[in-house]
Amino acid sequence: QVQLVESGGGLVQAGGSLRLSCADSGRTTGYLPMGWFRQAPGKEREFVAAIGWRGTSTSYAGSVKGRFTISRDNAKYTMYLQMTSLKPEDTAVYYCAATSAGSLTTSSSAYDYWGQGTQVTVSS
């Protein structure tokens, strides 16, 4: 079974940086593509970034490309999201997820496993 837990959220000033982590306590995501999604107040959940199981293929939403970097360390059963140049509009609850689709995907409906989320708040 897949058990995902996000951490690293917090309150930061605009322009600051933050790194989120997603740990798989079940150690079962080594062969699963994974991704990050976020949900801002009053908005629908949206795609942020995704990464293939080998960690070599990545995809980013246009709003974060160039500022966020997704990575994973399969030896540690952990995925990361390094966020830089943060903006107030990045404020949201960030969720990590894993998919059994077999390949990298940006569609939330394709993800089977989800974490509880971690709050990121960026002040102006």
Short mmCIF file of C-alpha atoms in Angstrom, two decimals:
data_model
loop_
_atom_site.label_atom_id
_atom_site.label_comp_id
_atom_site.label_asym_id
_atom_site.label_seq_id
_atom_site.Cartn_x
_atom_site.Cartn_y
_atom_site.Cartn_z
CA GLN A 1 0.00 0.00 0.00
CA VAL A 2 1.04 3.60 -0.65
CA GLN A 3 1.10 6.01 2.29
CA LEU A 4 2.15 9.57 1.48
CA VAL A 5 2.90 12.32 3.99
CA GLU A 6 3.79 15.89 3.03
CA SER A 7 5.93 18.20 5.14
CA GLY A 8 7.87 21.44 4.87
CA GLY A 9 5.04 23.91 4.48
CA GLY A 10 4.96 27.20 6.32
CA LEU A 11 4.77 30.98 6.13
CA VAL A 12 7.31 32.82 4.01
CA GLN A 13 7.77 36.28 2.55
CA ALA A 14 7.33 36.89 -1.17
CA GLY A 15 10.56 36.13 -2.97
CA GLY A 16 11.54 33.53 -0.43
CA SER A 17 12.10 29.82 -0.79
CA LEU A 18 10.65 26.68 0.68
CA ARG A 19 11.17 22.97 0.12
CA LEU A 20 8.36 20.49 0.46
CA SER A 21 8.89 16.80 1.04
CA CYS A 22 6.63 13.85 0.39
CA ALA A 23 7.58 10.66 2.16
CA ASP A 24 6.17 7.25 1.34
CA SER A 25 6.11 5.44 4.65
CA GLY A 26 4.97 2.30 2.88
CA ARG A 27 8.02 2.30 0.59
CA THR A 28 5.96 1.35 -2.43
CA THR A 29 6.36 4.31 -4.81
CA GLY A 30 9.71 3.37 -6.29
CA TYR A 31 8.14 2.45 -9.63
CA LEU A 32 5.31 4.98 -9.63
CA PRO A 33 5.23 8.39 -11.30
CA MET A 34 4.43 11.09 -8.76
CA GLY A 35 3.23 14.65 -8.73
CA TRP A 36 2.41 17.76 -6.75
CA PHE A 37 -0.95 19.52 -6.82
CA ARG A 38 -2.24 22.53 -4.93
CA GLN A 39 -5.54 24.04 -3.95
CA ALA A 40 -5.80 27.74 -3.16
CA PRO A 41 -8.65 29.24 -1.14
CA GLY A 42 -11.82 29.31 -3.22
CA LYS A 43 -10.19 27.58 -6.17
CA GLU A 44 -10.10 24.12 -7.70
CA ARG A 45 -7.18 21.79 -7.22
CA GLU A 46 -4.55 22.36 -9.90
CA PHE A 47 -1.51 20.59 -11.25
CA VAL A 48 1.88 21.89 -10.16
CA ALA A 49 4.56 19.41 -11.21
CA ALA A 50 5.07 15.73 -11.96
CA ILE A 51 8.00 13.34 -12.18
CA GLY A 52 8.52 9.91 -13.68
CA TRP A 53 9.48 6.93 -11.59
CA ARG A 54 13.15 7.16 -12.58
CA GLY A 55 13.27 10.86 -11.75
CA THR A 56 14.50 11.89 -15.19
CA SER A 57 11.25 13.03 -16.81
CA THR A 58 9.47 16.06 -15.35
CA SER A 59 6.58 18.36 -16.16
CA TYR A 60 5.59 21.74 -14.73
CA ALA A 61 2.60 24.01 -14.80
CA GLY A 62 3.32 27.22 -16.68
CA SER A 63 2.74 29.28 -13.55
CA VAL A 64 5.61 27.64 -11.68
CA LYS A 65 8.06 26.68 -14.42
CA GLY A 66 11.44 28.26 -13.79
CA ARG A 67 10.69 28.79 -10.11
CA PHE A 68 9.86 25.31 -8.82
CA THR A 69 11.91 22.14 -9.15
CA ILE A 70 10.56 18.65 -8.60
CA SER A 71 12.87 15.79 -7.72
CA ARG A 72 12.84 12.43 -6.01
CA ASP A 73 15.21 10.21 -4.10
CA ASN A 74 13.97 6.68 -4.47
CA ALA A 75 16.59 5.39 -2.05
CA LYS A 76 14.86 7.51 0.60
CA TYR A 77 11.35 6.91 -0.76
CA THR A 78 10.88 10.67 -0.87
CA MET A 79 9.82 13.27 -3.43
CA TYR A 80 10.63 16.97 -3.14
CA LEU A 81 9.38 20.28 -4.45
CA GLN A 82 11.92 23.09 -4.21
CA MET A 83 10.09 26.40 -4.48
CA THR A 84 11.91 29.68 -5.08
CA SER A 85 10.83 33.23 -5.89
CA LEU A 86 7.57 32.53 -4.14
CA LYS A 87 4.60 34.76 -4.84
CA PRO A 88 1.44 35.40 -2.82
CA GLU A 89 -0.52 33.55 -5.51
CA ASP A 90 1.44 30.41 -4.62
CA THR A 91 -0.45 30.31 -1.34
CA ALA A 92 -2.31 27.01 -1.18
CA VAL A 93 -2.46 23.59 0.38
CA TYR A 94 0.03 21.42 -1.47
CA TYR A 95 -0.65 17.74 -2.00
CA CYS A 96 1.64 15.00 -3.21
CA ALA A 97 0.30 12.05 -5.15
CA ALA A 98 1.31 8.87 -6.93
CA THR A 99 -0.24 7.26 -9.98
CA SER A 100 -0.46 3.70 -11.22
CA ALA A 101 -1.04 4.96 -14.78
CA GLY A 102 2.41 3.74 -15.75
CA SER A 103 3.77 7.05 -17.01
CA LEU A 104 4.05 10.70 -16.05
CA THR A 105 0.71 12.47 -16.11
CA THR A 106 -0.61 15.91 -15.21
CA SER A 107 -4.21 14.77 -14.75
CA SER A 108 -5.34 14.61 -11.15
CA SER A 109 -7.90 11.96 -12.04
CA ALA A 110 -5.08 9.58 -12.94
CA TYR A 111 -3.57 9.68 -9.47
CA ASP A 112 -4.56 6.90 -7.13
CA TYR A 113 -2.77 7.83 -3.92
CA TRP A 114 -2.78 11.16 -2.10
CA GLY A 115 -1.21 12.73 0.96
CA GLN A 116 -3.01 14.89 3.50
CA GLY A 117 -1.50 18.15 2.27
CA THR A 118 0.72 20.84 3.74
CA GLN A 119 -0.09 24.55 3.93
CA VAL A 120 2.11 27.07 2.14
CA THR A 121 1.41 30.74 2.80
CA VAL A 122 3.31 33.51 1.02
CA SER A 123 2.93 37.04 2.37
CA SER A 124 3.51 40.16 0.32
#
